[in-house]
CSV table of C-alpha atoms in Angstrom, one decimal:
chain,number,residue,atom,x,y,z
A,1,MET,CA,119.7,142.6,101.3
A,2,ARG,CA,122.5,145.1,101.4
A,3,GLU,CA,125.8,144.3,103.1
A,4,LYS,CA,125.4,147.1,105.6
A,5,GLU,CA,122.2,145.4,106.8
A,6,PHE,CA,123.8,142.0,107.7
A,7,LEU,CA,127.5,142.4,108.1
A,8,PRO,CA,127.2,144.2,111.5
A,9,ALA,CA,125.4,141.0,112.8
A,10,VAL,CA,128.3,138.9,111.7
A,11,ARG,CA,130.5,141.0,113.9
A,12,ASP,CA,128.2,141.6,116.8
A,13,ARG,CA,126.3,138.3,117.1
A,14,LEU,CA,128.8,135.8,115.7
A,15,GLY,CA,131.9,137.6,117.0
A,16,ILE,CA,133.7,137.5,113.7
A,17,GLU,CA,135.7,140.7,113.2
A,18,GLN,CA,137.2,139.8,109.8
A,19,LEU,CA,135.9,137.5,107.0
A,20,ASN,CA,138.4,135.0,105.6
A,21,ASP,CA,139.2,134.8,101.8
A,22,MET,CA,136.7,132.1,101.1
A,23,GLN,CA,133.9,134.1,102.8
A,24,LEU,CA,134.8,137.3,100.9
A,25,LYS,CA,134.9,135.5,97.6
A,26,MET,CA,131.6,133.8,98.2
A,27,MET,CA,129.9,137.1,99.1
A,28,ALA,CA,131.3,138.8,96.0
A,29,SER,CA,130.0,135.9,93.9
A,30,ALA,CA,126.4,137.0,94.6
A,31,SER,CA,126.9,139.8,92.1
A,32,GLU,CA,127.5,137.4,89.2
A,33,PRO,CA,124.6,135.4,87.6
A,34,ARG,CA,126.3,132.1,88.0
A,35,ASP,CA,125.7,129.0,90.1
A,36,ILE,CA,128.4,128.2,92.7
A,37,ILE,CA,130.1,125.0,93.8
A,38,LEU,CA,132.1,125.5,97.0
A,39,LEU,CA,134.7,122.9,98.1
A,40,SER,CA,135.9,123.7,101.6
A,41,PRO,CA,137.4,121.7,104.5
A,42,THR,CA,135.5,121.1,107.7
A,43,GLY,CA,135.9,123.9,110.2
A,44,SER,CA,136.8,126.6,107.7
A,45,GLY,CA,133.6,128.7,108.1
A,46,LYS,CA,131.7,127.1,105.2
A,47,THR,CA,128.2,127.8,106.7
A,48,LEU,CA,128.9,131.5,106.9
A,49,ALA,CA,130.5,131.4,103.4
A,50,PHE,CA,127.3,130.3,101.7
A,51,THR,CA,125.1,132.4,104.1
A,52,LEU,CA,126.7,135.6,102.9
A,53,PRO,CA,125.7,135.4,99.2
A,54,VAL,CA,122.3,134.2,100.2
A,55,MET,CA,121.8,137.4,102.4
A,56,LYS,CA,122.8,139.5,99.4
A,57,LEU,CA,120.4,137.8,97.1
A,58,LEU,CA,117.4,138.0,99.5
A,59,LYS,CA,114.8,140.6,98.8
A,60,PRO,CA,112.5,142.3,101.4
A,61,SER,CA,109.9,139.8,102.8
A,62,THR,CA,107.1,139.2,100.3
A,63,GLY,CA,105.2,136.5,102.2
A,64,ARG,CA,106.8,133.8,100.1
A,65,VAL,CA,109.7,131.4,100.6
A,66,GLN,CA,112.8,132.9,98.9
A,67,CYS,CA,115.5,130.4,99.8
A,68,VAL,CA,115.8,126.7,100.7
A,69,VAL,CA,118.9,125.2,102.3
A,70,ILE,CA,118.9,121.4,102.2
A,71,ALA,CA,121.4,119.5,104.5
A,72,PRO,CA,121.7,115.7,105.1
A,73,SER,CA,121.4,115.6,108.9
A,74,ARG,CA,119.2,117.2,111.5
A,75,GLU,CA,122.2,118.4,113.4
A,76,LEU,CA,123.6,120.2,110.4
A,77,VAL,CA,120.1,121.8,109.8
A,78,VAL,CA,120.0,123.1,113.3
A,79,GLN,CA,123.6,124.5,113.0
A,80,ILE,CA,122.9,126.2,109.7
A,81,ALA,CA,119.6,127.7,110.8
A,82,GLY,CA,121.3,129.1,114.0
A,83,VAL,CA,123.9,130.9,111.9
A,84,MET,CA,121.4,132.2,109.4
A,85,ARG,CA,119.1,133.5,112.1
A,86,GLU,CA,121.9,135.5,113.7
A,87,VAL,CA,122.9,137.1,110.3
A,88,ALA,CA,119.5,137.5,108.7
A,89,SER,CA,118.2,140.7,110.4
A,90,GLY,CA,114.5,141.2,109.7
A,91,MET,CA,114.2,137.9,107.8
A,92,ARG,CA,112.4,134.8,109.1
A,93,VAL,CA,114.4,131.6,109.1
A,94,ILE,CA,112.9,128.2,110.2
A,95,ALA,CA,114.3,124.7,110.5
A,96,LEU,CA,112.5,121.6,109.5
A,97,TYR,CA,113.8,118.1,110.4
A,98,GLY,CA,112.8,114.8,111.8
A,99,GLY,CA,112.8,113.9,115.5
A,100,HIS,CA,110.7,116.7,117.0
A,101,LYS,CA,107.0,117.6,116.9
A,102,VAL,CA,105.5,118.0,113.4
A,103,GLU,CA,102.8,120.2,115.0
A,104,ASP,CA,105.4,122.8,116.0
A,105,GLU,CA,106.7,122.9,112.5
A,106,VAL,CA,103.2,123.2,111.0
A,107,ASN,CA,102.5,126.1,113.3
A,108,SER,CA,105.8,127.8,112.4
A,109,LEU,CA,104.9,127.6,108.7
A,110,LYS,CA,101.6,129.5,109.2
A,111,VAL,CA,103.7,132.6,109.0
A,112,VAL,CA,105.6,132.1,105.7
A,113,PRO,CA,109.4,132.2,106.3
A,114,ASP,CA,111.9,133.8,104.0
A,115,VAL,CA,114.4,131.0,104.4
A,116,ILE,CA,113.8,127.3,105.1
A,117,VAL,CA,116.6,125.0,106.3
A,118,ALA,CA,115.6,121.4,106.2
A,119,THR,CA,116.5,117.7,105.7
A,120,PRO,CA,115.2,116.4,102.4
A,121,GLY,CA,112.6,114.0,103.7
A,122,ARG,CA,111.0,116.4,106.2
A,123,LEU,CA,110.7,119.2,103.6
A,124,LEU,CA,109.2,116.9,101.0
A,125,ASP,CA,106.7,115.7,103.6
A,126,HIS,CA,105.6,119.3,104.3
A,127,ALA,CA,105.4,120.0,100.6
A,128,VAL,CA,103.3,117.0,99.8
A,129,ARG,CA,101.0,117.9,102.7
A,130,ARG,CA,100.8,121.4,101.2
A,131,ASN,CA,102.1,123.0,104.5
A,132,VAL,CA,104.5,125.0,102.4
A,133,ASP,CA,104.6,126.3,98.8
A,134,LEU,CA,108.1,125.8,97.2
A,135,LEU,CA,107.3,127.2,93.8
A,136,PRO,CA,108.4,130.8,94.5
A,137,VAL,CA,111.9,129.6,95.8
A,138,ARG,CA,114.6,131.5,93.9
A,139,ILE,CA,117.7,130.3,95.8
A,140,LEU,CA,118.6,126.6,96.5
A,141,VAL,CA,121.5,125.6,98.6
A,142,LEU,CA,122.6,122.0,98.9
A,143,ASP,CA,125.0,121.7,101.8
A,144,GLU,CA,127.3,118.7,101.8
A,145,PHE,CA,125.6,117.5,98.6
A,146,ASP,CA,128.1,114.6,98.3
A,147,LYS,CA,127.0,113.2,101.6
A,148,SER,CA,123.3,113.6,100.6
A,149,LEU,CA,123.9,111.4,97.6
A,150,GLU,CA,125.9,108.9,99.6
A,151,LEU,CA,123.0,108.6,102.1
A,152,GLY,CA,120.5,107.9,99.3
A,153,PHE,CA,118.7,111.2,99.4
A,154,GLU,CA,118.9,111.7,95.6
A,155,GLU,CA,115.3,110.6,94.9
A,156,GLU,CA,113.9,112.9,97.6
A,157,MET,CA,116.0,115.9,96.5
A,158,GLY,CA,115.0,115.3,92.9
A,159,LYS,CA,111.3,115.5,93.8
A,160,LEU,CA,112.0,118.7,95.8
A,161,ALA,CA,113.9,120.2,92.9
A,162,ARG,CA,111.0,119.6,90.6
A,163,ARG,CA,108.8,121.5,93.0
A,164,MET,CA,111.2,124.5,92.8
A,165,LYS,CA,110.9,125.3,89.1
A,166,ASN,CA,111.8,129.0,89.6
A,167,VAL,CA,115.2,128.6,91.2
A,168,SER,CA,117.6,130.9,89.5
A,169,ARG,CA,120.6,130.4,91.7
A,170,PHE,CA,122.1,127.1,93.0
A,171,ILE,CA,124.9,126.9,95.6
A,172,LEU,CA,126.4,123.5,96.2
A,173,THR,CA,128.9,122.8,99.0
A,174,SER,CA,131.1,119.9,100.0
A,175,ALA,CA,134.1,119.3,102.2
A,176,THR,CA,135.4,116.8,99.7
A,177,ARG,CA,135.6,116.7,95.9
A,178,ALA,CA,132.7,114.9,94.3
A,179,ASP,CA,133.2,113.0,91.0
A,180,VAL,CA,129.5,113.3,90.1
A,181,LEU,CA,127.0,116.1,90.4
A,182,PRO,CA,123.3,115.4,91.2
A,183,GLU,CA,121.5,114.5,87.9
A,184,PHE,CA,118.4,116.5,88.8
A,185,LEU,CA,120.3,119.8,88.8
A,186,ASN,CA,120.6,121.9,85.7
A,187,LEU,CA,123.5,124.3,86.7
A,188,THR,CA,124.1,127.4,84.7
A,189,ASN,CA,127.8,127.9,83.9
A,190,PRO,CA,128.8,127.1,87.5
A,191,VAL,CA,131.9,128.6,89.1
A,192,THR,CA,133.9,126.4,91.5
A,193,PHE,CA,135.7,127.8,94.5
A,194,ASP,CA,138.1,125.1,95.7
A,195,PHE,CA,139.5,125.8,99.2
A,196,VAL,CA,140.1,122.1,100.0
A,197,GLY,CA,143.9,122.6,99.8
A,198,ALA,CA,143.9,126.2,101.1
A,199,ASN,CA,144.5,125.2,104.7
A,200,GLU,CA,148.2,124.8,104.2
A,201,ASP,CA,149.1,125.0,107.9
A,202,LEU,CA,146.8,122.2,108.9
A,203,LYS,CA,149.5,119.5,109.0
A,204,GLU,CA,151.5,121.7,111.3
A,205,ARG,CA,148.6,122.1,113.7
A,206,MET,CA,147.5,118.4,113.6
A,207,ARG,CA,149.7,115.5,114.6
A,208,ILE,CA,148.8,111.9,113.7
A,209,HIS,CA,150.0,109.2,116.1
A,210,ARG,CA,150.0,105.4,115.9
A,211,VAL,CA,149.2,103.6,119.1
A,212,ASP,CA,149.9,99.9,119.1
A,213,THR,CA,147.7,97.6,121.2
A,214,ASP,CA,148.4,94.1,122.5
A,215,SER,CA,144.9,92.7,121.9
A,216,LYS,CA,142.3,92.8,119.2
A,217,ASP,CA,139.9,94.0,121.9
A,218,LYS,CA,141.2,97.5,122.3
A,219,LEU,CA,139.1,98.6,125.3
A,220,GLU,CA,141.9,98.5,127.9
A,221,SER,CA,144.3,100.2,125.4
A,222,LEU,CA,141.7,103.0,124.8
A,223,LEU,CA,141.4,103.6,128.5
A,224,MET,CA,145.1,103.7,128.9
A,225,LEU,CA,145.4,106.1,126.0
A,226,LEU,CA,142.8,108.5,127.6
A,227,HIS,CA,144.8,108.4,130.9
A,228,ASN,CA,148.0,109.3,128.9
A,229,VAL,CA,146.7,112.1,126.7
A,230,ASN,CA,145.0,113.9,129.6
A,231,THR,CA,147.9,115.7,131.3
A,232,GLU,CA,145.9,118.6,132.8
A,233,GLU,CA,143.6,118.9,135.7
A,234,THR,CA,140.5,119.1,133.5
A,235,PRO,CA,140.0,116.3,130.8
A,236,ARG,CA,140.5,117.5,127.2
A,237,LYS,CA,137.6,117.1,124.8
A,238,THR,CA,138.1,113.9,122.9
A,239,ILE,CA,136.0,112.1,120.3
A,240,VAL,CA,136.4,108.3,120.0
A,241,PHE,CA,135.3,107.1,116.6
A,242,VAL,CA,134.0,103.6,115.9
A,243,ASN,CA,132.5,102.0,112.8
A,244,HIS,CA,129.3,100.5,114.2
A,245,ARG,CA,126.5,101.4,116.6
A,246,GLU,CA,127.0,98.2,118.6
A,247,SER,CA,130.7,99.1,119.0
A,248,ALA,CA,129.8,102.6,120.2
A,249,GLU,CA,127.4,101.2,122.8
A,250,ARG,CA,130.1,98.7,124.0
A,251,VAL,CA,132.9,101.3,124.2
A,252,TYR,CA,130.6,103.8,126.0
A,253,GLU,CA,129.4,101.3,128.6
A,254,PHE,CA,133.0,100.1,129.2
A,255,LEU,CA,134.3,103.7,129.8
A,256,SER,CA,131.3,104.6,131.9
A,257,ARG,CA,132.0,101.6,134.2
A,258,ARG,CA,135.6,102.8,134.5
A,259,HIS,CA,134.4,106.2,135.8
A,260,VAL,CA,135.1,108.2,132.6
A,261,ASP,CA,132.7,111.1,132.0
A,262,CYS,CA,131.6,110.2,128.5
A,263,THR,CA,128.5,110.4,126.3
A,264,LEU,CA,127.2,108.4,123.3
A,265,TYR,CA,126.2,109.5,119.8
A,266,HIS,CA,124.9,107.4,116.9
A,267,GLY,CA,122.1,107.2,114.4
A,268,ALA,CA,119.8,104.9,116.5
A,269,LEU,CA,119.4,107.5,119.2
A,270,ASP,CA,116.3,109.8,119.0
A,271,GLN,CA,116.6,113.5,118.4
A,272,ARG,CA,116.5,114.5,122.1
A,273,GLU,CA,119.2,111.9,123.0
A,274,ARG,CA,121.4,113.2,120.2
A,275,GLU,CA,120.9,116.9,121.2
A,276,THR,CA,121.7,116.0,124.8
A,277,ALA,CA,124.8,114.2,123.8
A,278,VAL,CA,126.2,117.2,121.9
A,279,ALA,CA,125.2,119.6,124.7
A,280,LEU,CA,126.9,117.4,127.3
A,281,PHE,CA,130.1,117.2,125.2
A,282,ASN,CA,130.2,120.9,124.2
A,283,SER,CA,129.6,122.0,127.8
A,284,GLY,CA,132.5,119.9,129.1
A,285,SER,CA,130.2,118.0,131.4
A,286,ARG,CA,131.1,114.8,129.5
A,287,PRO,CA,134.4,115.5,127.8
A,288,VAL,CA,134.6,112.2,125.9
A,289,LEU,CA,132.2,111.5,123.1
A,290,VAL,CA,132.0,108.0,121.7
A,291,ALA,CA,130.5,108.2,118.2
A,292,THR,CA,130.0,106.7,114.8
A,293,ASP,CA,130.8,108.6,111.7
A,294,LEU,CA,127.5,110.4,112.1
A,295,ALA,CA,129.4,112.8,114.3
A,296,ALA,CA,132.1,113.4,111.7
A,297,ARG,CA,130.1,116.1,109.9
A,298,GLY,CA,127.6,118.8,110.6
A,299,LEU,CA,127.8,119.0,114.4
A,300,ASP,CA,128.6,122.4,116.0
A,301,ILE,CA,131.3,121.0,118.3
A,302,GLU,CA,133.9,123.3,119.9
A,303,LYS,CA,137.5,123.0,120.9
A,304,VAL,CA,138.1,119.2,120.4
A,305,LYS,CA,141.7,118.5,121.3
A,306,SER,CA,141.9,114.8,120.4
A,307,VAL,CA,140.4,112.4,117.9
A,308,ILE,CA,140.8,108.7,118.6
A,309,HIS,CA,140.2,106.2,115.8
A,310,TYR,CA,139.2,103.1,117.8
A,311,HIS,CA,138.4,101.6,114.4
A,312,GLN,CA,140.1,102.8,111.3
A,313,PRO,CA,137.6,104.5,109.0
A,314,LEU,CA,136.3,102.7,106.0
A,315,THR,CA,136.9,105.4,103.4
A,316,PRO,CA,139.3,108.3,102.9
A,317,GLU,CA,136.3,110.7,103.1
A,318,ALA,CA,135.4,109.4,106.5
A,319,TYR,CA,139.0,109.8,107.7
A,320,THR,CA,139.1,113.4,106.5
A,321,HIS,CA,135.9,114.3,108.2
A,322,ARG,CA,136.7,112.6,111.5
A,323,ASN,CA,140.0,114.4,111.7
A,324,GLY,CA,138.3,117.6,110.8
A,325,ARG,CA,136.6,117.6,114.2
A,326,THR,CA,139.9,118.9,115.7
A,327,ALA,CA,142.6,121.5,114.8
A,328,ARG,CA,139.8,123.8,113.5
A,329,VAL,CA,140.6,127.3,112.4
A,330,ASP,CA,143.8,128.3,114.3
A,331,GLU,CA,143.7,125.5,117.0
A,332,THR,CA,145.9,122.5,117.4
A,333,GLY,CA,144.8,118.9,117.7
A,334,ASP,CA,146.1,115.3,118.0
A,335,ILE,CA,144.9,112.3,116.1
A,336,TYR,CA,145.4,108.8,117.5
A,337,ILE,CA,145.1,105.6,115.5
A,338,LEU,CA,144.6,102.5,117.7
A,339,VAL,CA,146.3,99.6,115.8
A,340,GLY,CA,145.7,96.0,116.9
A,341,PRO,CA,148.1,93.1,116.4
A,342,ASP,CA,148.3,92.0,112.8
A,343,GLU,CA,146.2,95.0,111.8
A,344,GLY,CA,147.5,97.0,108.9
A,345,ILE,CA,147.3,100.8,108.4
A,346,LYS,CA,144.9,101.9,105.7
A,347,GLU,CA,146.7,103.4,102.7
A,348,PHE,CA,145.0,106.8,103.1
A,349,VAL,CA,146.3,107.1,106.7
A,350,GLU,CA,149.6,109.0,107.1
A,351,ILE,CA,151.4,108.6,110.5
A,352,ASP,CA,153.6,111.2,112.0
A,353,ASP,CA,154.9,109.1,114.9
A,354,THR,CA,154.3,106.3,117.3
A,355,PHE,CA,152.8,107.2,120.7
A,356,GLU,CA,154.0,105.1,123.6
A,357,THR,CA,151.5,104.8,126.5
A,358,ASP,CA,152.6,104.4,130.2
A,359,PRO,CA,150.4,101.8,131.8
A,360,SER,CA,151.1,103.3,135.3
A,361,ARG,CA,149.7,106.7,134.4
A,362,LYS,CA,146.4,107.6,136.0
A,363,SER,CA,144.7,110.9,135.1
A,364,ASN,CA,141.5,112.7,136.1
A,365,LEU,CA,138.8,111.7,133.6
A,366,ARG,CA,135.9,113.3,135.5
A,367,SER,CA,134.8,116.8,134.6
A,368,GLY,CA,133.6,118.1,137.9
A,369,PHE,CA,130.4,119.3,136.2
A,370,ILE,CA,126.9,117.9,135.9
A,371,THR,CA,124.0,118.9,133.7
A,372,LEU,CA,120.5,119.8,134.9
A,373,TYR,CA,117.3,119.2,132.9
A,374,ILE,CA,114.6,121.9,133.0
A,375,GLY,CA,111.1,121.2,131.8
A,376,GLY,CA,110.6,124.3,129.6
A,377,GLY,CA,112.1,125.7,126.4
A,378,LYS,CA,111.6,128.0,123.4
A,379,LYS,CA,107.9,127.0,122.9
A,380,GLU,CA,107.3,127.9,126.6
A,381,LYS,CA,109.0,131.3,126.0
A,382,VAL,CA,111.9,130.3,128.3
A,383,SER,CA,115.3,131.9,127.3
A,384,ARG,CA,118.9,131.6,128.5
A,385,GLY,CA,118.5,134.9,130.3
A,386,ASP,CA,115.4,133.6,132.1
A,387,ILE,CA,117.2,130.5,133.3
A,388,LEU,CA,120.4,132.3,134.4
A,389,GLY,CA,118.3,134.9,136.3
A,390,PHE,CA,116.3,132.1,138.0
A,391,LEU,CA,119.4,130.3,139.1
A,392,ILE,CA,121.0,133.4,140.5
A,393,LYS,CA,118.0,135.2,142.0
A,394,GLU,CA,115.7,132.4,143.1
A,395,CYS,CA,118.2,129.6,143.8
A,396,GLY,CA,121.2,131.6,145.1
A,397,ALA,CA,123.7,130.3,142.5
A,398,ASP,CA,126.9,132.2,141.8
A,399,ALA,CA,127.2,133.1,138.1
A,400,SER,CA,130.7,131.6,138.1
A,401,THR,CA,129.3,128.1,138.9
A,402,VAL,CA,126.9,128.1,135.9
A,403,GLY,CA,128.2,126.8,132.6
A,404,LYS,CA,126.5,126.5,129.2
A,405,ILE,CA,122.8,126.9,128.9
A,406,ASN,CA,121.1,125.1,126.0
A,407,VAL,CA,117.4,125.9,125.2
A,408,TYR,CA,115.5,123.6,123.0
A,409,ASP,CA,111.8,123.6,121.9
A,410,HIS,CA,110.3,122.1,125.1
A,411,TYR,CA,113.3,121.6,127.5
A,412,SER,CA,116.6,123.2,128.5
A,413,LEU,CA,119.9,121.9,129.8
A,414,VAL,CA,122.2,123.8,132.2
A,415,THR,CA,125.7,122.8,133.2
A,416,ILE,CA,126.8,123.6,136.8
A,417,LYS,CA,129.7,122.7,139.0
A,418,GLU,CA,129.0,119.3,140.6
A,419,ASN,CA,129.6,120.4,144.2
A,420,GLU,CA,126.9,123.1,143.8
A,421,ALA,CA,124.2,120.8,142.5
A,422,SER,CA,122.6,119.6,145.8
A,423,SER,CA,122.1,123.0,147.3
A,424,LEU,CA,120.9,124.5,144.0
A,425,LEU,CA,118.3,121.8,143.5
A,426,ALA,CA,117.1,122.1,147.0
A,427,ALA,CA,116.7,125.9,146.6
A,428,SER,CA,114.7,125.4,143.4
A,429,VAL,CA,111.9,123.4,145.0
A,430,GLY,CA,108.7,125.3,144.8
A,431,LYS,CA,110.2,128.2,142.9
A,432,LYS,CA,108.7,129.5,139.6
A,433,LEU,CA,110.6,129.9,136.3
A,434,LYS,CA,108.8,132.2,133.9
A,435,GLY,CA,105.7,132.1,136.1
A,436,GLU,CA,105.5,128.3,136.4
A,437,LYS,CA,106.9,125.6,138.6
A,438,ARG,CA,109.0,123.4,136.3
A,439,LYS,CA,110.7,120.0,136.6
A,440,ILE,CA,114.4,120.5,137.4
A,441,THR,CA,116.5,117.3,137.8
A,442,PRO,CA,120.1,116.1,137.2
A,443,LEU,CA,120.5,114.5,133.8
A,444,LYS,CA,121.3,110.9,134.1
């Protein structure tokens, strides 16, 4: 594709007026017959950076798959596919990942896409079942390839690579430097773009605070910290990181009982539960996210003001990625390390100061918003515009009371002001959305 075909979409659909240096260099690299390794910190625009050369390398649709992007998590797959769809005017981009209906994916593959974004296992399954032919693929992108190797995807990715014998351009990305490249790749004179250290002002925008606790059980200290860091009328978006799923459940249940609007995110949740957690957090309906390191990468999460390490991370890489959830692009953020008695600070953790909490301080930790579930989504041809129009015209809602609208395959989520919920739900009874009566309930 020519730049004049996709760059207007970057501006008009993504709202990006000017590309950063990394994105410009990546786009220019498409003109050179060399494979690319991109090292770039979280939140720097990496997805768009590798999307731009892919767009330049794509040819007019031929009824064959031209490009495959492999990512280690379903959330990252969804995020990448969303960006590529906005930019790839006239090209068909589909996402393949576990956790939703295989039948929907099989149907979407009946019209051969130009670009597939997928997790390794799901793509391999479709290839083995002959739902998709990977032999014509010319461009292979491995996003966060270091994480893929860490999670044990190397065997699956090796099998996929052997099915893509005609790949002539590899693009590998990572937010951290990797000592080893995947053995199944045969890179041709690769060029490395290293932007890991390019974000020089990050330390000025991110402050790291030590918070000492009196007990090994940090729950009360965590609650006190949340009351202290929230100094405004609306709670700030905060991610509380823990090391284990069981700990995440325990922290979440404690905060919920203490009337903190929070949500939960870890690998044992199913796809809908994870999608819902991210939607609730992003919309501000639940401004505190309790999560394992699964949330440290790949999620499209906006404007996180605080990261709290309830447990110190196990590796420097995990520490980097957790902190990368805040102070993104030009924003500022605060990192808090909860330190129990007799607990040392990991050698890779650098502290700027000690944060003293005031036990008497009480802040508002309720958002004032709730989220509604609507039984209809993309597969039922329901759009954001349909939902907003329904709420305003049929239910009498004021547009200012409606927040984020997320539309998934078979359901949608809408954030509204809590004090408007009862009247809106009552007005929706018996009304039709896109020609059908649909289930509309508050999300528990």
